[in-house]
Coordinates of C-alpha atoms and ligand atoms in Angstrom, one line a residue:
M137 CA 124.7 70.1 53.7
N138 CA 124.5 67.9 50.6
K139 CA 126.1 64.4 51.2
N140 CA 127.2 63.7 47.7
P141 CA 128.2 67.1 46.0
I142 CA 130.0 67.1 42.7
K143 CA 133.5 68.6 43.5
I144 CA 134.8 71.3 41.2
V145 CA 138.5 71.9 40.3
E146 CA 138.7 75.5 39.1
T147 CA 141.3 75.6 36.4
V148 CA 141.6 79.3 35.5
L149 CA 145.0 79.7 37.1
R150 CA 146.5 76.9 35.1
D151 CA 144.7 75.2 32.1
G152 CA 142.2 78.1 31.6
H153 CA 144.8 80.6 30.6
Q154 CA 147.2 77.9 29.1
S155 CA 144.3 77.0 26.7
L156 CA 143.0 80.6 25.9
A157 CA 145.7 83.1 26.7
A158 CA 149.1 81.3 25.8
T159 CA 149.8 80.8 29.5
R160 CA 150.4 84.5 29.9
M161 CA 148.4 85.2 33.1
R162 CA 150.8 86.9 35.5
T163 CA 150.9 86.4 39.3
S164 CA 149.9 90.1 39.8
D165 CA 146.6 89.2 37.8
M166 CA 145.9 86.5 40.3
I167 CA 146.7 88.1 43.7
P168 CA 143.8 90.4 43.9
V169 CA 141.1 87.5 43.9
L170 CA 143.1 84.7 45.5
R171 CA 141.4 85.1 48.9
E172 CA 138.0 85.4 47.2
M173 CA 138.7 82.1 45.3
D174 CA 139.8 80.6 48.6
N175 CA 136.4 81.3 50.0
I176 CA 134.3 79.8 47.2
G177 CA 134.3 76.1 48.2
Y178 CA 136.1 74.6 45.3
Y179 CA 137.6 71.2 45.8
A180 CA 141.0 72.5 44.5
L181 CA 142.5 75.2 42.5
E182 CA 144.6 73.9 39.6
A183 CA 147.2 76.6 39.7
W184 CA 150.6 75.3 38.7
G185 CA 152.7 72.9 36.5
G186 CA 151.9 72.2 32.8
A187 CA 153.2 75.0 30.8
T188 CA 153.0 77.6 33.6
F189 CA 156.4 77.0 34.8
D190 CA 158.2 77.5 31.5
A191 CA 155.9 80.6 30.6
C192 CA 156.7 82.3 34.0
L193 CA 160.5 82.2 33.2
R194 CA 160.3 82.5 29.5
F195 CA 157.7 85.2 29.0
L196 CA 156.8 86.7 32.2
D197 CA 160.2 87.4 34.0
E198 CA 158.8 85.5 36.9
D199 CA 160.1 82.7 39.2
P200 CA 157.6 79.9 39.1
W201 CA 158.5 78.8 42.6
E202 CA 157.8 82.3 43.9
R203 CA 154.4 82.2 42.2
L204 CA 153.6 79.1 44.0
R205 CA 154.7 80.4 47.4
T206 CA 152.6 83.6 46.8
I207 CA 149.5 81.8 45.8
K208 CA 149.8 79.6 48.9
K209 CA 150.2 82.7 51.1
Y210 CA 146.6 83.7 50.0
V211 CA 145.0 80.4 49.4
R212 CA 144.9 78.9 52.9
K213 CA 141.9 76.5 52.8
T214 CA 141.6 75.3 49.3
P215 CA 144.1 72.6 48.1
L216 CA 146.5 73.7 45.3
Q217 CA 146.8 71.2 42.4
M218 CA 149.5 70.8 39.7
L219 CA 149.9 68.8 36.6
L220 CA 152.9 66.7 36.2
R221 CA 153.9 64.9 33.1
G222 CA 155.4 61.7 34.9
Q223 CA 159.0 61.1 34.2
N224 CA 159.0 64.1 31.8
I225 CA 158.1 66.4 34.8
L226 CA 156.9 69.4 32.7
G227 CA 158.6 68.9 29.4
Y228 CA 158.9 66.2 26.8
N229 CA 162.2 64.6 27.7
H230 CA 162.7 61.9 30.4
Y231 CA 164.6 62.9 33.5
A232 CA 166.5 60.9 36.0
D233 CA 164.6 59.6 39.1
D234 CA 166.5 62.0 41.4
V235 CA 165.3 65.0 39.5
V236 CA 161.7 63.8 39.4
R237 CA 161.8 63.0 43.0
E238 CA 163.3 66.2 44.1
F239 CA 161.0 68.2 41.8
V240 CA 158.0 66.6 43.6
F241 CA 159.4 67.2 47.1
R242 CA 160.1 70.8 46.3
S243 CA 156.7 71.3 44.8
V244 CA 154.9 69.9 47.8
D245 CA 157.3 71.9 50.1
N246 CA 156.3 75.2 48.4
G247 CA 152.6 74.6 48.5
I248 CA 151.3 71.9 46.3
D249 CA 148.7 69.6 47.8
I250 CA 147.4 67.4 44.9
I251 CA 149.6 66.3 42.0
R252 CA 148.0 65.0 38.9
I253 CA 150.4 62.7 37.1
F254 CA 150.1 61.4 33.6
D255 CA 152.1 59.9 30.8
A256 CA 151.1 60.5 27.2
L257 CA 151.5 56.8 26.2
N258 CA 149.7 55.5 29.5
D259 CA 152.9 53.6 30.2
V260 CA 152.5 53.4 33.9
R261 CA 156.3 52.8 34.4
N262 CA 156.7 56.5 33.5
L263 CA 154.5 57.4 36.5
E264 CA 156.1 55.1 39.1
C265 CA 158.7 57.4 40.3
A266 CA 156.5 60.6 40.4
M267 CA 153.7 58.6 42.1
K268 CA 156.0 57.2 44.9
A269 CA 157.6 60.6 45.5
T270 CA 154.1 62.2 45.8
K271 CA 153.0 59.6 48.3
D272 CA 156.4 59.9 50.2
A273 CA 155.9 63.7 50.3
G274 CA 152.6 63.3 51.9
A275 CA 150.6 64.8 49.0
H276 CA 147.5 63.5 47.2
A277 CA 148.6 61.5 44.2
Q278 CA 146.1 61.6 41.4
G279 CA 146.9 59.1 38.7
A280 CA 145.7 60.3 35.2
I281 CA 144.8 58.1 32.2
V282 CA 145.1 59.8 28.9
Y283 CA 142.0 59.5 26.9
T284 CA 142.0 58.9 23.2
I285 CA 140.1 56.8 20.6
S286 CA 141.7 53.7 19.0
P287 CA 141.3 49.8 19.1
Y288 CA 143.8 49.9 22.1
H289 CA 142.0 52.5 24.0
K290 CA 138.8 50.5 25.1
N291 CA 137.2 50.8 28.5
E292 CA 138.9 47.6 29.7
D293 CA 142.3 49.1 28.6
F294 CA 141.7 52.3 30.6
L295 CA 140.4 50.2 33.6
R296 CA 143.8 48.2 33.5
V297 CA 145.7 51.4 33.6
A298 CA 143.6 52.8 36.4
Q299 CA 144.1 49.7 38.5
D300 CA 147.8 49.7 37.9
L301 CA 147.9 53.3 39.2
I302 CA 145.7 52.4 42.2
D303 CA 148.3 49.6 42.9
M304 CA 150.9 52.3 42.9
G305 CA 149.1 54.3 45.5
A306 CA 146.8 56.6 43.4
D307 CA 144.4 58.3 45.7
S308 CA 142.2 59.3 42.8
I309 CA 141.9 58.7 39.1
C310 CA 141.5 61.3 36.5
I311 CA 140.2 60.8 33.0
K312 CA 142.3 63.2 31.0
D313 CA 140.8 64.1 27.8
M314 CA 143.2 66.8 26.3
A315 CA 141.8 66.8 22.8
G316 CA 138.2 67.0 23.7
L317 CA 137.4 63.5 22.1
L318 CA 135.4 62.0 25.1
S319 CA 131.7 61.9 24.0
P320 CA 128.9 62.1 26.5
Y321 CA 127.9 58.4 26.3
A322 CA 131.4 57.2 26.2
A323 CA 132.1 59.2 29.3
Y324 CA 129.0 57.7 30.9
D325 CA 130.2 54.1 30.2
L326 CA 133.8 54.7 31.2
V327 CA 133.0 56.4 34.6
K328 CA 130.5 53.7 35.2
T329 CA 133.2 51.0 34.6
L330 CA 135.8 52.8 36.8
K331 CA 133.2 53.5 39.6
E332 CA 132.1 49.8 39.5
K333 CA 135.6 48.2 39.5
T334 CA 137.5 50.7 41.6
S335 CA 137.0 52.5 44.9
V336 CA 138.8 55.9 44.6
P337 CA 137.2 59.2 43.5
I338 CA 137.0 59.7 39.7
N339 CA 137.8 63.1 38.2
V340 CA 137.0 64.0 34.7
H341 CA 139.1 66.6 32.8
S342 CA 138.1 67.5 29.2
H343 CA 138.3 70.4 26.8
C344 CA 135.6 72.1 24.8
T345 CA 137.6 71.8 21.6
S346 CA 134.9 69.6 19.9
A347 CA 132.0 71.6 21.7
M348 CA 131.0 68.3 23.6
A349 CA 132.5 68.8 27.0
S350 CA 129.6 70.1 29.0
M351 CA 127.4 67.4 27.8
T352 CA 130.2 64.9 28.6
Y353 CA 130.5 66.3 32.1
L354 CA 126.8 66.0 32.7
K355 CA 126.7 62.4 31.6
A356 CA 129.8 61.7 33.6
I357 CA 128.2 63.2 36.7
E358 CA 125.2 61.0 36.0
A359 CA 127.5 57.9 36.0
G360 CA 128.8 58.9 39.3
A361 CA 131.9 61.0 38.6
D362 CA 133.2 62.6 41.8
I363 CA 135.2 65.6 40.5
I364 CA 135.0 67.7 37.3
D365 CA 137.4 70.4 36.1
T366 CA 135.9 73.7 35.1
A367 CA 137.0 77.2 34.3
I368 CA 135.4 80.3 35.5
S369 CA 133.4 81.6 32.3
P370 CA 135.8 84.2 30.8
F371 CA 138.5 81.5 30.6
S372 CA 136.2 78.7 29.7
R373 CA 135.0 77.0 26.5
S374 CA 136.6 76.8 22.9
T375 CA 139.9 74.9 23.7
S376 CA 139.5 75.4 27.5
Q377 CA 137.3 73.6 30.1
P378 CA 133.5 74.0 30.3
A379 CA 132.4 77.1 32.3
T380 CA 132.0 76.6 36.1
E381 CA 128.8 78.7 36.5
P382 CA 126.3 76.6 34.5
F383 CA 127.3 73.5 36.5
V384 CA 126.7 75.3 39.8
Y385 CA 123.3 76.3 38.5
T386 CA 122.3 73.0 36.8
L387 CA 123.1 71.0 39.9
A388 CA 121.7 73.4 42.4
G389 CA 119.0 71.9 44.6
R390 CA 119.7 68.5 43.1
E391 CA 121.4 65.3 44.5
R392 CA 124.9 66.5 43.4
D393 CA 124.5 70.2 44.4
T394 CA 128.0 71.8 44.3
G395 CA 127.3 73.9 47.4
I396 CA 128.9 76.9 45.5
D397 CA 127.2 80.3 45.7
L398 CA 126.7 81.4 42.0
Q399 CA 126.7 85.1 43.1
K400 CA 130.3 84.7 44.2
L401 CA 131.2 83.3 40.9
H402 CA 129.7 86.2 39.0
S403 CA 131.9 88.6 40.8
L404 CA 134.9 86.5 40.1
A405 CA 133.9 86.2 36.4
D406 CA 133.7 90.1 36.3
Y407 CA 137.3 90.3 37.6
F408 CA 138.6 87.7 35.2
N409 CA 136.8 89.3 32.1
I410 CA 139.1 92.4 32.8
V411 CA 142.2 90.2 33.1
K412 CA 141.4 88.4 29.8
L413 CA 141.0 91.8 28.0
D414 CA 144.2 93.0 29.6
L415 CA 146.2 90.0 28.6
A416 CA 144.9 90.0 25.0
K417 CA 146.0 93.6 24.8
T418 CA 149.3 93.3 26.5
F419 CA 150.4 90.2 24.7
N420 CA 148.6 90.7 21.5
L421 CA 146.6 87.5 21.8
N422 CA 143.5 86.2 20.1
T423 CA 141.7 84.7 23.0
D424 CA 138.6 84.1 20.9
I425 CA 139.5 80.6 19.7
P426 CA 136.8 78.9 17.8
V427 CA 135.6 75.5 18.5
D428 CA 136.7 72.8 16.1
P429 CA 134.3 69.7 15.8
K430 CA 136.5 68.5 13.0
V431 CA 138.7 67.0 15.5
L432 CA 135.9 64.3 15.9
T433 CA 136.5 63.1 12.4
F434 CA 140.3 63.7 12.1
Q435 CA 141.2 63.2 15.9
I436 CA 143.9 66.0 15.1
P437 CA 143.5 69.3 16.8
G438 CA 142.4 72.0 14.3
G439 CA 145.6 74.1 15.0
M440 CA 147.7 71.2 13.9
L441 CA 145.7 70.7 10.7
S442 CA 146.1 74.3 9.6
N443 CA 149.9 74.1 10.4
L444 CA 150.2 71.0 8.3
L445 CA 148.3 72.7 5.5
R446 CA 150.7 75.7 5.7
Q447 CA 153.7 73.3 5.6
M448 CA 152.3 71.6 2.6
K449 CA 151.8 75.0 0.8
E450 CA 155.3 76.1 1.6
Q451 CA 156.5 72.9 0.0
G452 CA 154.4 73.4 -3.1
A453 CA 152.7 70.2 -2.1
E454 CA 149.2 71.7 -1.4
D455 CA 147.5 69.2 -3.6
K456 CA 148.7 66.4 -1.4
Y457 CA 146.7 67.7 1.6
P458 CA 143.7 65.3 1.1
E459 CA 146.2 62.4 0.8
L460 CA 147.8 63.7 4.2
L461 CA 144.4 63.5 6.0
K462 CA 144.2 59.7 4.9
E463 CA 147.7 59.2 5.7
M464 CA 147.6 60.5 9.2
P465 CA 145.4 57.7 10.8
K466 CA 147.4 55.1 8.8
V467 CA 150.7 56.3 10.3
R468 CA 149.2 56.6 13.7
A469 CA 148.0 52.9 13.5
E470 CA 151.5 51.9 12.2
L471 CA 153.2 53.6 15.2
G472 CA 150.9 51.8 17.7
Y473 CA 148.3 54.4 18.2
P474 CA 149.9 57.0 20.3
P475 CA 147.3 59.7 21.4
L476 CA 147.4 62.7 19.1
V477 CA 148.5 65.3 21.7
T478 CA 151.9 66.9 22.0
P479 CA 154.5 65.8 21.4
T480 CA 153.3 62.5 19.7
S481 CA 150.9 64.5 17.5
Q482 CA 153.7 66.3 16.0
S483 CA 155.7 63.1 15.4
V484 CA 152.8 61.5 13.6
G485 CA 151.9 64.6 11.7
S486 CA 155.4 65.2 10.4
M487 CA 155.9 61.6 9.5
A488 CA 152.6 61.6 7.5
A489 CA 153.7 64.8 5.7
L490 CA 157.0 63.2 4.8
N491 CA 155.3 60.1 3.6
V492 CA 153.0 61.9 1.2
T493 CA 155.7 64.3 -0.1
L494 CA 158.8 62.1 -0.4
G495 CA 157.3 58.6 -0.3
R496 CA 156.4 56.3 2.5
Y497 CA 159.1 56.2 5.3
K498 CA 161.8 57.3 3.0
M499 CA 162.9 59.9 5.5
I500 CA 162.2 59.3 9.2
P501 CA 162.5 62.0 11.9
K502 CA 164.4 61.3 15.0
E503 CA 161.3 61.5 17.3
V504 CA 159.6 58.8 15.2
K505 CA 162.6 56.6 15.5
D506 CA 162.7 57.2 19.2
L507 CA 159.1 56.3 19.6
V508 CA 159.6 53.0 17.6
R509 CA 162.7 52.2 19.7
G510 CA 160.6 52.5 22.8
K511 CA 162.5 55.4 24.2
Y512 CA 159.3 56.9 25.5
G513 CA 157.8 53.7 26.8
H514 CA 155.4 51.2 25.3
T515 CA 153.0 52.4 22.5
P516 CA 149.4 51.6 23.3
G517 CA 149.3 49.1 20.4
P518 CA 152.0 47.1 18.5
I519 CA 154.2 49.0 16.1
D520 CA 153.8 47.6 12.5
P521 CA 156.6 44.9 12.1
I522 CA 157.6 46.2 8.6
I523 CA 158.0 49.8 9.9
K524 CA 159.9 48.5 12.9
K525 CA 162.4 46.5 10.8
M526 CA 162.8 49.5 8.5
I527 CA 163.7 51.8 11.4
M528 CA 165.5 49.4 13.8
G529 CA 166.9 46.7 11.6
D530 CA 167.9 43.9 14.0
E531 CA 168.3 46.3 16.9
E532 CA 166.1 45.2 20.0
P533 CA 163.6 47.7 21.2
I534 CA 164.1 49.1 24.7
G535 CA 162.2 46.7 26.9
H536 CA 162.9 48.2 30.4
R537 CA 161.6 51.5 32.0
P538 CA 163.2 54.2 29.9
A539 CA 164.4 56.3 32.8
D540 CA 166.5 53.3 34.0
D541 CA 169.0 54.3 31.4
I542 CA 169.4 57.8 32.9
P543 CA 172.0 58.2 35.7
P544 CA 171.3 60.7 38.5
Q545 CA 171.3 64.3 37.3
M546 CA 170.8 66.7 40.3
E547 CA 174.5 66.8 41.3
K548 CA 175.7 67.4 37.8
M549 CA 173.1 70.2 37.3
A550 CA 174.3 71.9 40.7
K551 CA 177.8 71.6 39.4
N552 CA 176.9 73.1 36.0
L553 CA 175.1 75.9 37.6
A554 CA 178.0 76.6 40.0
E555 CA 180.2 76.9 37.0
A556 CA 177.8 79.2 35.4
G557 CA 178.3 81.5 38.4
Y558 CA 175.6 80.4 40.8
P559 CA 177.4 78.1 43.5
N560 CA 174.8 78.9 46.2
A561 CA 171.8 78.1 43.9
T562 CA 168.7 76.7 45.9
K563 CA 167.3 73.3 45.0
E564 CA 164.4 75.1 43.3
D565 CA 166.9 77.1 41.1
I566 CA 168.7 73.8 40.3
L567 CA 165.4 72.3 39.2
S568 CA 164.4 75.3 37.2
Y569 CA 167.8 75.0 35.5
A570 CA 167.5 71.2 35.0
L571 CA 164.1 71.7 33.2
F572 CA 164.7 74.8 31.2
P573 CA 168.5 75.5 31.2
D574 CA 168.6 78.5 28.8
V575 CA 165.5 80.4 30.1
A576 CA 166.5 79.7 33.7
L577 CA 170.1 81.2 33.1
T578 CA 168.5 84.3 31.5
Y579 CA 166.3 84.7 34.3
F580 CA 169.1 84.1 36.9
G581 CA 171.3 86.7 35.0
K582 CA 168.6 89.3 35.9
H583 CA 167.7 88.2 39.4
R584 CA 170.1 86.1 41.1
C585 CA 173.3 88.0 41.9
E586 CA 175.9 86.2 43.9
N587 CA 177.8 89.4 44.7
P588 CA 177.6 89.9 48.5
V589 CA 177.8 93.7 48.0
C590 CA 175.7 94.0 44.9
P591 CA 174.9 97.6 44.3
K592 CA 171.5 96.6 42.9
N593 CA 170.7 94.5 46.1
C594 CA 169.2 92.0 43.7
K595 CA 169.1 89.0 46.1
Ligands
CO736 CO1 143.8 70.2 30.0

């Protein structure tokens, strides 16, 4: 048995289909291979969180909690992992601490073993509550640092964030590169720094958006990374993770041999190929998303570039598009270098579009004002003082942890749900409602009858 294998987190049940199939994989698509997956020898299966929760309720008529319990029923040995957006849980707004805490506890109770927690701005105060709850619930708390490129995202900045997370109890650290910007040599240096200065396992999570991620992983492995996130081939590459199989083959017989049997992966890939074709057909999806190395120059995902171009065309301002490409990095710098991932990418993009069409900062969207006010936390770099003055006047920015302003919400949510006709709602249902009220109510309307003599026996 190899003493130092690279550990593999298989992402097909979460990020793989979130990236390539609009998060439409159904529980029934997963069940037939879950036992097989449990026997492969993965370090963990990323199977929940991110957009899967919303997609279950909104598009698939499924209860996400039920999905988790079902997966757990089949996956007995391999830890189940989820992705949590710190104080935002699975969305883009801050929730009260009692909701975050309850959500973490219910997740662990229903089957989650490892929780990867991140904040888009790397403001560790937004991870505090979720990290503590994860530790209290007895699960593995993985603190994630969001990777991006800016004068305020140097190795020493990332190291500082990692150390803060370890001080909060992080059991491992993930370098989370959502946009695929982490280059092979940058990864090598960053992983080396983290391995030298910390003593927890280092996990690298990237996307093939710029077509660099496989090279990036290999250099990260050479630098001593402990864990990589990959997706079985049919749900790999383009905007998803690198494929699992080439890593198993590349490292076989070497120092970092994964210990995984490639034949088993081939059979799994055959199965997921069929699932992918079926999802594309059923939901009318284009799963053949091209890679987009332009992200390396513009640091903006290609999807967003084409959206902006379309918006400009609609406003008859197509000729301003080259100007917009120059305006984006300027706005990003003025707003303190937020990473260009959802939702800050939208804020920066729409601000830049307004600037080139109406004049600089003549009209400012609410999300941009909130970012400047500190409503999401500290931006990585300082906000341009002139812009700040323009938006806030003499108002002081929020200096404390943003969630400190939010009073407890669980009781109120339970009360609202009771008033909506569900006085006996479970904690899980209350959380579904707290996170996605409209879609949860639609789902409950179909599946949660409080009538004790319901003719449809729907309980
Ligand atoms: Co990802």
